[in-house]
Coordinates of C-alpha atoms in Angstrom, one line a residue:
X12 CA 8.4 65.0 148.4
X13 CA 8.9 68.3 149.0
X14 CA 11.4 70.4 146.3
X15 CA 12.5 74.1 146.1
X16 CA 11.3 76.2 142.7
X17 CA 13.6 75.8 139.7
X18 CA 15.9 78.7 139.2
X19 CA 17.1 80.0 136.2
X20 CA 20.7 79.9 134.6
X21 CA 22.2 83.1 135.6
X22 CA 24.4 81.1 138.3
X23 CA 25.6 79.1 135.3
X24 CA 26.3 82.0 133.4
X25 CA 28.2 83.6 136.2
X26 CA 29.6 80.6 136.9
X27 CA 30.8 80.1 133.0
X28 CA 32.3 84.0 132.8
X29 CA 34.6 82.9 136.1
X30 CA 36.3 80.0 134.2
X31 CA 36.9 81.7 130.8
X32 CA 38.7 84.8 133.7
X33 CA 40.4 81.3 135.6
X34 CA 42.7 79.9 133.0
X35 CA 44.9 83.1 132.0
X36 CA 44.9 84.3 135.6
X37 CA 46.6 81.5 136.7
X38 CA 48.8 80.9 133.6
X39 CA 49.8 84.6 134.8
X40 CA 50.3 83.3 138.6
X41 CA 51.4 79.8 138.6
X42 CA 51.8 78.3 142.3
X43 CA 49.4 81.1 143.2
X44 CA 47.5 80.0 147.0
X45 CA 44.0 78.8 146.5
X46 CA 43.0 81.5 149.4
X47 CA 44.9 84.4 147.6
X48 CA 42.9 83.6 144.0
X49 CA 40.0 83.4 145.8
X50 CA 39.9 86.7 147.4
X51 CA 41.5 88.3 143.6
X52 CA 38.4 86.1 141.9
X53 CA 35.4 87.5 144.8
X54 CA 34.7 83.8 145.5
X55 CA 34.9 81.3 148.5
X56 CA 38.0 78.9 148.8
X57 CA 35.3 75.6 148.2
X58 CA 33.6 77.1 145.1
X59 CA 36.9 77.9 143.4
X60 CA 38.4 74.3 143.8
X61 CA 35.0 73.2 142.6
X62 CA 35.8 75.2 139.3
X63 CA 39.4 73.9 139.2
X64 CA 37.5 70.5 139.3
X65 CA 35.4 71.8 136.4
X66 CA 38.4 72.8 134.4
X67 CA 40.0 69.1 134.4
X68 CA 37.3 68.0 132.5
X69 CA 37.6 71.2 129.5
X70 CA 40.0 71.5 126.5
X71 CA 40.0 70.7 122.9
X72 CA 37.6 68.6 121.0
X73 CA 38.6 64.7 121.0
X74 CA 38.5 65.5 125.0
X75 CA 41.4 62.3 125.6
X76 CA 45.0 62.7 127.2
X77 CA 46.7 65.7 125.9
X78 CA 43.7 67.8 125.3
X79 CA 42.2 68.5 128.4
X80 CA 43.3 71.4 130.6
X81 CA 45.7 69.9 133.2
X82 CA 47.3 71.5 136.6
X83 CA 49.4 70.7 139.4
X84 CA 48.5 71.2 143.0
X85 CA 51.7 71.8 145.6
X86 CA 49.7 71.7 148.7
X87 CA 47.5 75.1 149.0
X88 CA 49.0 76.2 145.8
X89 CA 47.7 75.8 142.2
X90 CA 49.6 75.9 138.5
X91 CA 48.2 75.2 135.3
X92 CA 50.8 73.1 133.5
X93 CA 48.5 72.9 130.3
X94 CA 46.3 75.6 129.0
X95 CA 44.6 73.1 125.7
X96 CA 46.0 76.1 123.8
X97 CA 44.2 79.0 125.0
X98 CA 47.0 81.6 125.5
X99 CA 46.8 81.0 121.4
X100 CA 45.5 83.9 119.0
X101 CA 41.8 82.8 118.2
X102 CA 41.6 81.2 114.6
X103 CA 37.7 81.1 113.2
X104 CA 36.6 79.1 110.6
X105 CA 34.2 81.1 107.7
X106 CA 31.8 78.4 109.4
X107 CA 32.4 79.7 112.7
X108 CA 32.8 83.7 112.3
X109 CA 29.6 83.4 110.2
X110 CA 27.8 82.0 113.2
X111 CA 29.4 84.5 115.9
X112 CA 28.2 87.3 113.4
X113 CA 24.6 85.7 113.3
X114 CA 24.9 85.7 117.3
X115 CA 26.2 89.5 117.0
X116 CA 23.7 90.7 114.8
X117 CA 21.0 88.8 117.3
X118 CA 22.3 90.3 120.4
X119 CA 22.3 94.0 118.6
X120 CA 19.1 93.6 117.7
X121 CA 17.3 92.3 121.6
X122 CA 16.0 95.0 123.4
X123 CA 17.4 96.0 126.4
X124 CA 21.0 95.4 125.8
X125 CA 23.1 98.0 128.0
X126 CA 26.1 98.7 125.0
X127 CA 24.7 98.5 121.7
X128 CA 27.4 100.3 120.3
X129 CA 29.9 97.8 121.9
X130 CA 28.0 95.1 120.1
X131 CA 28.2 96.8 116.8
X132 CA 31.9 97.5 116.8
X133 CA 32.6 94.2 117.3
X134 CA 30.5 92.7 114.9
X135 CA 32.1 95.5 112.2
X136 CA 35.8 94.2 113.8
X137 CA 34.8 90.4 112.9
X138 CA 33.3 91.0 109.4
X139 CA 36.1 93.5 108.4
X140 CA 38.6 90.9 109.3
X141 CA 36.1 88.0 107.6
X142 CA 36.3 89.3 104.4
X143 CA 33.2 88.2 102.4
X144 CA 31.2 87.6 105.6
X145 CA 31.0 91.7 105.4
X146 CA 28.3 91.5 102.8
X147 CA 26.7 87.8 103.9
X148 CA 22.9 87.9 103.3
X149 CA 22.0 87.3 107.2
X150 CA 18.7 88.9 108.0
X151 CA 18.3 87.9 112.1
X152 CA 14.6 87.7 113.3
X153 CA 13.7 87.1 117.2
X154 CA 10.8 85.0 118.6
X155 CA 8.0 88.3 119.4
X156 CA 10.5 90.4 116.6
X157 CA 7.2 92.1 115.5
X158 CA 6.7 95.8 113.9
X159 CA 5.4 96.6 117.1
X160 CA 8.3 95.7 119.0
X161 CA 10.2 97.9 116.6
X162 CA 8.1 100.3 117.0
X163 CA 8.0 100.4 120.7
X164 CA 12.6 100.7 120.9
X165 CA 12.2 103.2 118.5
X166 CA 10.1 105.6 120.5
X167 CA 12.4 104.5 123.6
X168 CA 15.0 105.6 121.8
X169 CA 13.6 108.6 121.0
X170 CA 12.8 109.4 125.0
X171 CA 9.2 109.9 124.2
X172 CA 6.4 109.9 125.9
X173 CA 4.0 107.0 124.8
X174 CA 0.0 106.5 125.2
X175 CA -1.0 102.9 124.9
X176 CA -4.3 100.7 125.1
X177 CA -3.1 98.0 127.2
X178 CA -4.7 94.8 128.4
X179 CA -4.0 93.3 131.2
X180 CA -4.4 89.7 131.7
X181 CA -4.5 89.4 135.7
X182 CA -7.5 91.0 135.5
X183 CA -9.2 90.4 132.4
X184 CA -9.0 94.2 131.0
X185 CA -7.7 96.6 129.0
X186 CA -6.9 100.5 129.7
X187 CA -5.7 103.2 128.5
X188 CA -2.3 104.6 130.0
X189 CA 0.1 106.9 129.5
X190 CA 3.9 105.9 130.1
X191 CA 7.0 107.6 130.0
X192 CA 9.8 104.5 129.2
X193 CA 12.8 103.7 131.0
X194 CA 14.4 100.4 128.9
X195 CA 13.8 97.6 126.6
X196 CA 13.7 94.3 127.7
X197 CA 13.7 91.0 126.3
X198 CA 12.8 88.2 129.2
X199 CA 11.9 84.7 129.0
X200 CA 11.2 85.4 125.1
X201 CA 8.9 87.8 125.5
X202 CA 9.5 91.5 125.0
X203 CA 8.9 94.1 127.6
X204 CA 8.5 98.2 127.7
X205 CA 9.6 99.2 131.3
X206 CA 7.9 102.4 131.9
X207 CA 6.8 104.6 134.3
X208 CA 2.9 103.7 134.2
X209 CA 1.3 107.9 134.9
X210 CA -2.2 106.3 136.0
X211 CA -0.7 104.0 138.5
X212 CA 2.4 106.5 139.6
X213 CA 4.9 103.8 139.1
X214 CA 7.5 101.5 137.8
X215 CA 5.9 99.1 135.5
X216 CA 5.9 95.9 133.4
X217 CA 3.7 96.4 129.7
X218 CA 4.6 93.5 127.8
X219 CA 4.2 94.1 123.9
X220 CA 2.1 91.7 122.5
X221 CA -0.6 92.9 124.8
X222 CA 0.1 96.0 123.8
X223 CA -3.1 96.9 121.3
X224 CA -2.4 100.5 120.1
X225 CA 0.4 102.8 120.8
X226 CA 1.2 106.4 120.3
X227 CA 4.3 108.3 120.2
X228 CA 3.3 112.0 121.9
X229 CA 5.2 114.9 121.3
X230 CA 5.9 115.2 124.9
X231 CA 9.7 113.9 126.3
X232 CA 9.7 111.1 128.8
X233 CA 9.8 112.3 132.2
X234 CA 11.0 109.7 134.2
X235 CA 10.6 110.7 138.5
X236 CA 13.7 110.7 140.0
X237 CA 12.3 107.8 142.6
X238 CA 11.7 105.4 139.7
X239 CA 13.6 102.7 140.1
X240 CA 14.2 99.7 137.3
X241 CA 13.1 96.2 138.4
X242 CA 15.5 93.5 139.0
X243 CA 14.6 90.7 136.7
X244 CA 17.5 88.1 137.0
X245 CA 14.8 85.6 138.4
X246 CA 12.4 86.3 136.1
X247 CA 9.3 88.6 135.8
X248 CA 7.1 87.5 138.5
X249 CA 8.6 87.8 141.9
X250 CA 6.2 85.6 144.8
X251 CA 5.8 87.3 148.0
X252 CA 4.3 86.5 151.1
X253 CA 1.8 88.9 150.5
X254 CA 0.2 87.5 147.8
X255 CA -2.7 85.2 147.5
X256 CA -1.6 81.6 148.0
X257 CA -3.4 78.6 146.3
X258 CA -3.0 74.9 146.5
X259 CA -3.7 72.6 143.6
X260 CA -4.1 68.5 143.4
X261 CA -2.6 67.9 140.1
X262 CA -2.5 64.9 137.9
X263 CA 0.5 63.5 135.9
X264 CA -0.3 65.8 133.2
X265 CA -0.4 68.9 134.7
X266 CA 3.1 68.1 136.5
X267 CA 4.6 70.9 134.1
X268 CA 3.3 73.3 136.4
X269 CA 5.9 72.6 138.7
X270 CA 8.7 73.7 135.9
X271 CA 7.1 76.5 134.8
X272 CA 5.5 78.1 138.3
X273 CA 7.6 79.1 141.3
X274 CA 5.9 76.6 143.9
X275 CA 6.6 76.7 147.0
X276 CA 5.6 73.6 148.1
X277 CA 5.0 70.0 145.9
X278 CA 4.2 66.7 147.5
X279 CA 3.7 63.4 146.4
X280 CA 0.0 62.1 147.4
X281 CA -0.1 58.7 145.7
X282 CA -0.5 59.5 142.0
X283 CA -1.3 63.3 142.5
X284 CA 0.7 65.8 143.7
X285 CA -0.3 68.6 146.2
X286 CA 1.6 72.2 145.0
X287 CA 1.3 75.3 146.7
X288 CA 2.3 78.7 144.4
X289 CA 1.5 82.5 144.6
X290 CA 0.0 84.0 142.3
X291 CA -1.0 87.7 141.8
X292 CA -4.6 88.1 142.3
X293 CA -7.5 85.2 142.4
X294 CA -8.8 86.5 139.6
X295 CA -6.0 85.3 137.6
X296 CA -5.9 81.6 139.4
X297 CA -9.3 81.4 138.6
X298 CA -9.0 81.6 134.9
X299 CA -5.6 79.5 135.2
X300 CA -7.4 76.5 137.1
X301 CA -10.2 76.6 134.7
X302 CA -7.9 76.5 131.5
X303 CA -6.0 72.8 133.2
X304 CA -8.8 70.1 133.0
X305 CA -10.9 67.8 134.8
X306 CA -6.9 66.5 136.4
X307 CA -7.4 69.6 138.8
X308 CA -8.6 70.5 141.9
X309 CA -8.6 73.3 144.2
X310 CA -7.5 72.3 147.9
X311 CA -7.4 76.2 149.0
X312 CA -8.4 78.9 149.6
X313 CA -12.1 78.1 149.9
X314 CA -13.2 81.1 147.9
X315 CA -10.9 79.9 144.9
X316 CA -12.7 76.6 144.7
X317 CA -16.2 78.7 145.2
X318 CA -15.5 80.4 141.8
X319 CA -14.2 78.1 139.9
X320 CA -17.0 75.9 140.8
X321 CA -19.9 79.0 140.0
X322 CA -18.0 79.9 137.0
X323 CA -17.5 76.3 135.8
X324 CA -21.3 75.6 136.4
X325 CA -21.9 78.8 134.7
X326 CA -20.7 77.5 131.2
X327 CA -22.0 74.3 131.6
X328 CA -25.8 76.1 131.7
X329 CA -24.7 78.4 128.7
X330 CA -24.3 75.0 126.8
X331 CA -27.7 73.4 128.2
X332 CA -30.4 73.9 125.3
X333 CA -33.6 74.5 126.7
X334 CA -34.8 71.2 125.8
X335 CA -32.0 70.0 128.1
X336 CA -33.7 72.0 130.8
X337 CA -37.1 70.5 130.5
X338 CA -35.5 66.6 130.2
X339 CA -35.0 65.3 133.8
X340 CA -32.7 62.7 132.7
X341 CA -30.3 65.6 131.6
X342 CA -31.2 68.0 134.5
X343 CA -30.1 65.1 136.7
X344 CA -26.8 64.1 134.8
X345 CA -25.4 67.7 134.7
X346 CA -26.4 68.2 139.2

């Protein structure tokens, strides 16, 4: 069995923005050629009849006859004959605007979002037009919403420099650094300062629960012209072929790595599975492979399976007792 990494749901949001555009351009181009919408809509002929194929299955709650969006197909040519009401002026329930202005207030408050102030006018439209909802006691929180995360947009706001104690889990250590931030970010859950890193004399990562100290200096950020932001639609963690690559035999109950690593290979061998992942120094892998279980075990590189072995036999002498030592019968149960 052999299976590509998961990706994550940016095609479905992409793919979700292109409906919601579908519907009123073709209610304002009925018997429009599939080939002319799909050079307006920057998509190929197949993946827009695979969203018109999408849409026949979308409309109003109750989903039966008369509620689903219908169309009619005249060869090469597409019209919508029912839009499920959508050319209609949107209606929102206090139930519903008081969960959009929740969403609002969420979104205004992530770091990294490019319009702030877009988000804020139209959270002040909805709860003008609300009514009560303009003084509803909502107080929205994020997962990682700490001081220290609001400490870190303010001084990003600001455009100052920043000196932080920083630890850095790859390799086990923490440094002091001074950074002059780019953005905000909020990825996979986690907040992130993207800054460039002085010491290392480029664009870098700091996320901000490792973050251990920070201080704001008086100094503006001075961002070099050849910085360059990092494209994180697949994540934080990019593999490339230059980095170390490590194979596992996993049990059934370390299968989660699959989900959570991009592997680049995983094959079924009888109840284990064989995966093959990068990973960003052995260093790491070797603290990752000792944190699984007895259900693991390294297939490559040889020097991976060399240190987990020393450091593994290493903590099992830390626990020995010296009257352990002088026992044969345990000397020979722990060889």
């Amino acid at each position: 069995m052999t299976r590509p990494a998961a990706r994550g749901g940016r095609a479905s949001a992409d793919r979700l923005a292109r409906l919601l555009n579908l519907v009123p351009y073709l209610l304002a181009r009925p018997g429009i050629e599939i080939a002319e919408a799909a050079h307006d809509l920057g998509v190929t002929e197949k993946q827009l009849r695979e969203d018109l194929e999408l849409l026949w299955v979308c409309g109003l709650p109750g989903y039966g006859p008369g509620d689903l969006i219908d169309m009619a197909f005249d060869g090469d040519r597409v019209t919508i004959t029912y839009d499920a009401g959508i050319d209609r002026p949107l209606r929102l329930t206090p139930d519903e605007a008081l969960a959009l202005v929740v969403a609002l207030r969420m979104l205004a408050e992530t770091p990294g979002v490019a319009n702030r102030e877009a988000v804020e006018r139209a959270l002040a439209k909805i709860e003008s037009a609300a009514g009560d909802l303009a003084g509803a006691p909502v107080e929205v929180r994020l997962p990682g919403d700490t001081a220290r995360v609001r400490e870190l947009r303010a001084a990003v706001e600001r455009g100052r420099a920043l000196r932080i104690t920083y630890y850095t889990a790859a390799r086990d250590e923490t440094t002091e650094r001074t950074i002059d931030p780019l953005r905000m970010l909020m990825v996979g859950g986690r907040a992130y300062v993207e800054a460039w890193c002085r010491r290392a004399e480029a664009v870098r990562l700091f996320r901000a629960d490792r973050i251990d100290a920070v201080t704001e200096l008086v100094e503006p950020a001075v961002v070099p012209p050849q910085a360059r932001p990092h494209d994180l639609s697949d994540g934080v963690f990019r593999p490339s072929p230059d980095l170390p690559l490590i194979t596992l035999r996993i049990g059934r109950g370390e299968r989660w790595i699959t989900e959570y690593y991009p592997c680049e290979r995983v094959e079924a061998d009888g109840e284990q599975w064989v995966v093959s992942l990068r990973v960003t120094d052995l260093g790491w892998a070797r603290r990752f492979v000792l944190g699984l279980g007895p259900d693991v075990t390294v297939v490559a590189p040889t020097e991976l399976a060399e240190q987990v072995r020393a450091q593994a036999a290493a903590a099992l002498d830390a626990y020995a007792t010296p009257a352990d030592r002088a026992d044969p019968a345990v000397a020979a149960v722990t060889q």
